[in-house]
PDB file of C-alpha atoms in Angstrom:
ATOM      1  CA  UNK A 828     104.604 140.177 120.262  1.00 52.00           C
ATOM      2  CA  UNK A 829     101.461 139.406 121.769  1.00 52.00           C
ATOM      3  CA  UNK A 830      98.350 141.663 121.038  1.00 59.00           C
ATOM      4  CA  UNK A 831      97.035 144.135 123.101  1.00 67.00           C
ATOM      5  CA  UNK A 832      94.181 144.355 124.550  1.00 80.00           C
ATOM      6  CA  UNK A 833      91.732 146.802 125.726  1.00 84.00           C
ATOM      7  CA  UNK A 834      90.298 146.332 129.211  1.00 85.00           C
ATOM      8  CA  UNK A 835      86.989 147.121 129.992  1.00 87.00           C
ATOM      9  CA  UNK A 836      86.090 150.321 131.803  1.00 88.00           C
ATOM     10  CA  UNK A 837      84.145 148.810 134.554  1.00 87.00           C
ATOM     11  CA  UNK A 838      87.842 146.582 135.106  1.00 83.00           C
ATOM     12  CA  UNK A 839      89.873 149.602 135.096  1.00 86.00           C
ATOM     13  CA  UNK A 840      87.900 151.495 137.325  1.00 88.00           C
ATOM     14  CA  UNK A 841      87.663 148.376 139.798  1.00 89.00           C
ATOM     15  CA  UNK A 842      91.196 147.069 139.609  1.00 88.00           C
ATOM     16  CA  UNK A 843      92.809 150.106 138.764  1.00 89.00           C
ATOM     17  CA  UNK A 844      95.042 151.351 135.162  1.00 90.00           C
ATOM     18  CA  UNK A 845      98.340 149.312 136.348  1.00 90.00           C
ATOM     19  CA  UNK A 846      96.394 145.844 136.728  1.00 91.00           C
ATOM     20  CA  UNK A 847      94.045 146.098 134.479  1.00 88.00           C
ATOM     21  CA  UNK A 848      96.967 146.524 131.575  1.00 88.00           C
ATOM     22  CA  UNK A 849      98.461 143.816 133.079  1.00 90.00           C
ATOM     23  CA  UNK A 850      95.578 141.758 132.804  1.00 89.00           C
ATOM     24  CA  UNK A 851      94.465 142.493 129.220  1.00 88.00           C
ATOM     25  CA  UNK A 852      98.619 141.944 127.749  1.00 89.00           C
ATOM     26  CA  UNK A 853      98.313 138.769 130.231  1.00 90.00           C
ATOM     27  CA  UNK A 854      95.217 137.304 128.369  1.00 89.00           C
ATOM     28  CA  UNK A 855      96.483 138.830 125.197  1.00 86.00           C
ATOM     29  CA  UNK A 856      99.810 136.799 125.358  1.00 87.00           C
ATOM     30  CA  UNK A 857      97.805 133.780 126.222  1.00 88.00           C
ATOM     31  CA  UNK A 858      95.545 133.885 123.359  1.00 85.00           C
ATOM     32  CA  UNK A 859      98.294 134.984 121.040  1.00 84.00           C
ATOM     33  CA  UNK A 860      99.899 131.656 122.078  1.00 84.00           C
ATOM     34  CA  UNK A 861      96.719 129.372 122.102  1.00 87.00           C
ATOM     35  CA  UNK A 862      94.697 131.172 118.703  1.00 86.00           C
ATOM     36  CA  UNK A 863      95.291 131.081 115.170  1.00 86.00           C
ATOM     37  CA  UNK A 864      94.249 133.568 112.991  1.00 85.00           C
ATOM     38  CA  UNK A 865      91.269 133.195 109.986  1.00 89.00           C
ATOM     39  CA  UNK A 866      93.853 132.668 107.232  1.00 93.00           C
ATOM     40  CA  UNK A 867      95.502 129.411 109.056  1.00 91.00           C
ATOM     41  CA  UNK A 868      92.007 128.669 109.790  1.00 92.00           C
ATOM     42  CA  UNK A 869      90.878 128.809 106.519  1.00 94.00           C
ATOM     43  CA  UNK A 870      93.790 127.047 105.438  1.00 94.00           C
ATOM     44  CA  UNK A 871      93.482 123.866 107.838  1.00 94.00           C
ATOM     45  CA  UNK A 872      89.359 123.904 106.925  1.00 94.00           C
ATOM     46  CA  UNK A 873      90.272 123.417 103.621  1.00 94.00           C
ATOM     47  CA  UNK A 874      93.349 120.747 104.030  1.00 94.00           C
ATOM     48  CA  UNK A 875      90.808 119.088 106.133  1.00 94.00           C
ATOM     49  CA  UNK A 876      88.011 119.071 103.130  1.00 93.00           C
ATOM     50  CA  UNK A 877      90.631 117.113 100.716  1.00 93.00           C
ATOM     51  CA  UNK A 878      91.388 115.064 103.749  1.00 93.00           C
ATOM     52  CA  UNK A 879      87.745 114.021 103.882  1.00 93.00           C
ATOM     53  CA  UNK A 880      87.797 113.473 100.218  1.00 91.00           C
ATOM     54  CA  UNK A 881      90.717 111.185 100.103  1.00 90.00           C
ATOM     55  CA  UNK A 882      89.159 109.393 102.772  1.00 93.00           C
ATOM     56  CA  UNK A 883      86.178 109.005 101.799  1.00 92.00           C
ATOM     57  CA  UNK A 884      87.700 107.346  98.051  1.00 91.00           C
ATOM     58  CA  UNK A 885      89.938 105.211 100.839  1.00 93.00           C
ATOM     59  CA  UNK A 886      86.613 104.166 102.417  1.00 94.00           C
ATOM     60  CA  UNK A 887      84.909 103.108  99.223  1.00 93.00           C
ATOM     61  CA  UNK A 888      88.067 100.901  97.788  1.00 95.00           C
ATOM     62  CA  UNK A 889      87.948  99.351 101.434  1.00 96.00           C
ATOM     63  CA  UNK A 890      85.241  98.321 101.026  1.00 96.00           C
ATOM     64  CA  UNK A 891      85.050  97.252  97.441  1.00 96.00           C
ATOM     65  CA  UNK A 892      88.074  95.197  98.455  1.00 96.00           C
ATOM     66  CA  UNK A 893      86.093  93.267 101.067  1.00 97.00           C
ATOM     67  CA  UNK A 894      83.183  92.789  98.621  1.00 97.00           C
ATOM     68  CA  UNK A 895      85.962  91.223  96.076  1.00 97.00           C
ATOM     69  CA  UNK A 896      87.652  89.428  99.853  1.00 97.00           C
ATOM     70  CA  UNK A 897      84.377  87.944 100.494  1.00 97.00           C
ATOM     71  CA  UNK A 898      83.079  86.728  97.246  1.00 96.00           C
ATOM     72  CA  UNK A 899      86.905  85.033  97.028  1.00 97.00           C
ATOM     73  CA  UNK A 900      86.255  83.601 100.837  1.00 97.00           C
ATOM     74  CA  UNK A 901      82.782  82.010  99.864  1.00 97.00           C
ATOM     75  CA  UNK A 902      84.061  80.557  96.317  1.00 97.00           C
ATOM     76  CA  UNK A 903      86.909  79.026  98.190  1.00 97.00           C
ATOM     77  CA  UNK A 904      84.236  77.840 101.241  1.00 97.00           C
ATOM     78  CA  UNK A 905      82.526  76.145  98.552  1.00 97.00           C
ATOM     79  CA  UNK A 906      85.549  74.539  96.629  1.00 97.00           C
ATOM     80  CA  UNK A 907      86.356  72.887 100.044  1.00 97.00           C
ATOM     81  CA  UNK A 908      83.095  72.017 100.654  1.00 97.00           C
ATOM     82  CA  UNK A 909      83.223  69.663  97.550  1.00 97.00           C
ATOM     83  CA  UNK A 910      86.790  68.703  98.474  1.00 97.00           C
ATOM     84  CA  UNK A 911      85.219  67.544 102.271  1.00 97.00           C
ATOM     85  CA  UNK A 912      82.420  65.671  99.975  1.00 97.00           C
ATOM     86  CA  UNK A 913      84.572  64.562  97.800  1.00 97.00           C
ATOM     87  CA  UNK A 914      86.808  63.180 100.704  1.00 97.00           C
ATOM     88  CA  UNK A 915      83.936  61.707 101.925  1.00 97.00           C
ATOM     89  CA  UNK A 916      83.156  59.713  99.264  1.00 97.00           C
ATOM     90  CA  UNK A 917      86.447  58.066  99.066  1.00 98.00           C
ATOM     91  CA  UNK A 918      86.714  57.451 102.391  1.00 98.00           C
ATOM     92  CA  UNK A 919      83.276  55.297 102.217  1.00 97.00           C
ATOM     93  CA  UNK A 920      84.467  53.751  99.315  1.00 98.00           C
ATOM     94  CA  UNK A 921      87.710  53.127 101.034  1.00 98.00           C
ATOM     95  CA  UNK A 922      85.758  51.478 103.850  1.00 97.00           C
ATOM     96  CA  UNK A 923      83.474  49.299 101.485  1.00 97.00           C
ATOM     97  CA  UNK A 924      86.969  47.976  99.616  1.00 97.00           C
ATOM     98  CA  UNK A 925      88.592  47.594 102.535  1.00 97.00           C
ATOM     99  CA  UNK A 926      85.348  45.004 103.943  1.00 97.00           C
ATOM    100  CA  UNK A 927      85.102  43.270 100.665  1.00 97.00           C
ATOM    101  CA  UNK A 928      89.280  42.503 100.784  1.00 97.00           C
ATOM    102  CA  UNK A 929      88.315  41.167 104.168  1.00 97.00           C
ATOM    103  CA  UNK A 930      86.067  39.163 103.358  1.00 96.00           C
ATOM    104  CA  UNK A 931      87.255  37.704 100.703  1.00 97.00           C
ATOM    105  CA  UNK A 932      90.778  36.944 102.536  1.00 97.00           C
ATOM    106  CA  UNK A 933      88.425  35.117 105.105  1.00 97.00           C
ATOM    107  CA  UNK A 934      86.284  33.059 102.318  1.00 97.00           C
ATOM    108  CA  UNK A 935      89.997  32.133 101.024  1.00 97.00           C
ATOM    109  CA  UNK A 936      91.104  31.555 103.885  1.00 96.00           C
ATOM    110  CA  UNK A 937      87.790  29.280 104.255  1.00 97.00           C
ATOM    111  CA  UNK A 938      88.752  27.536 101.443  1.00 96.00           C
ATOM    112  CA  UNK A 939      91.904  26.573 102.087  1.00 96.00           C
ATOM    113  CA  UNK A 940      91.384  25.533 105.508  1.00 95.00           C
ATOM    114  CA  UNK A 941      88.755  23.160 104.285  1.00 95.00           C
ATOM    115  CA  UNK A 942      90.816  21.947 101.425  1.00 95.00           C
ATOM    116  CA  UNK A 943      93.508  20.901 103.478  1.00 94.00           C
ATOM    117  CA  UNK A 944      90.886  19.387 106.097  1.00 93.00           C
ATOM    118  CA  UNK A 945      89.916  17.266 103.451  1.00 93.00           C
ATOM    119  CA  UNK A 946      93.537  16.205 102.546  1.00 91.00           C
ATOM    120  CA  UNK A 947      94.306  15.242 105.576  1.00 91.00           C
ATOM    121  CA  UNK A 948      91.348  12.577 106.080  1.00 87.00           C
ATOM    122  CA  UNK A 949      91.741  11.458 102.324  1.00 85.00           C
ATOM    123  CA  UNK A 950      95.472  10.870 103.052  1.00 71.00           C
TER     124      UNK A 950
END
C-alpha cells in the first residue's frame, strides 16, 4: 500500500481536492516503489562497511602477492641472465675449438700432402 501523502494547501486550492489527492497517492506510490526506509538503509550502510573491510584485506594480499610475484620475476630474470652468459661463454669456446680442429685438420692435411709430395719424387 503506498503512503499517503499530504498535498500542500497552495496545490489544493490551485488544482482543486480531487487532483491534488491524486497527485500526492501518485507521488506517494512512486516513492513507495523507488525508497527504502532507514532500517534497510542502515542495514545496506553497514553490509557495505564489512564490504570495504574485506576489500580492503583483498587489496593488501594483492598486493603482497605481487611484491612476492615480482621479487620471484627478478630472481628468475637474473638466473637467466647467467644462463644467457653462461651460454655465451660456451658458445665462444665452441667457436675457438671449433677454429683450432680446423686448423689443425689443415696443418695435417699439410703434412700429408707434403709427405706424399716427397714420395712421389723419391720414388
Amino acid at each position: 500500500m503506498p503512503r499517503v501523502l499530504e498535498a500542500p494547501p497552495l496545490l489544493r486550492r490551485a488544482w482543486g481536492e480531487e487532483v491534488a489527492d491524486a497527485l500526492a497517492l501518485w507521488l506517494g506510490s512512486i516513492l513507495e516503489e523507488r525508497t527504502i526506509s532507514r532500517d534497510e538503509y542502515r542495514h545496506i550502510l553497514s553490509r557495505l562497511d564489512i564490504l570495504e573491510h574485506d576489500v580492503a584485506d583483498l587489496k593488501s594480499e594483492v598486493q603482497e602477492l605481487r611484491r612476492e610475484m615480482n621479487e620471484r620475476f627478478d630472481r628468475m630474470n637474473e638466473r637467466f641472465d647467467q644462463m644467457h652468459e653462461r651460454l655465451d661463454r660456451m658458445y665462444a669456446q665452441m667457436v675457438v675449438q671449433t677454429r683450432r680442429l680446423i686448423g689443425a685438420l689443415t696443418l695435417l692435411g699439410t703434412v700429408i700432402a707434403t709427405l706424399l709430395a716427397i714420395a712421389q719424387f723419391v720414388c
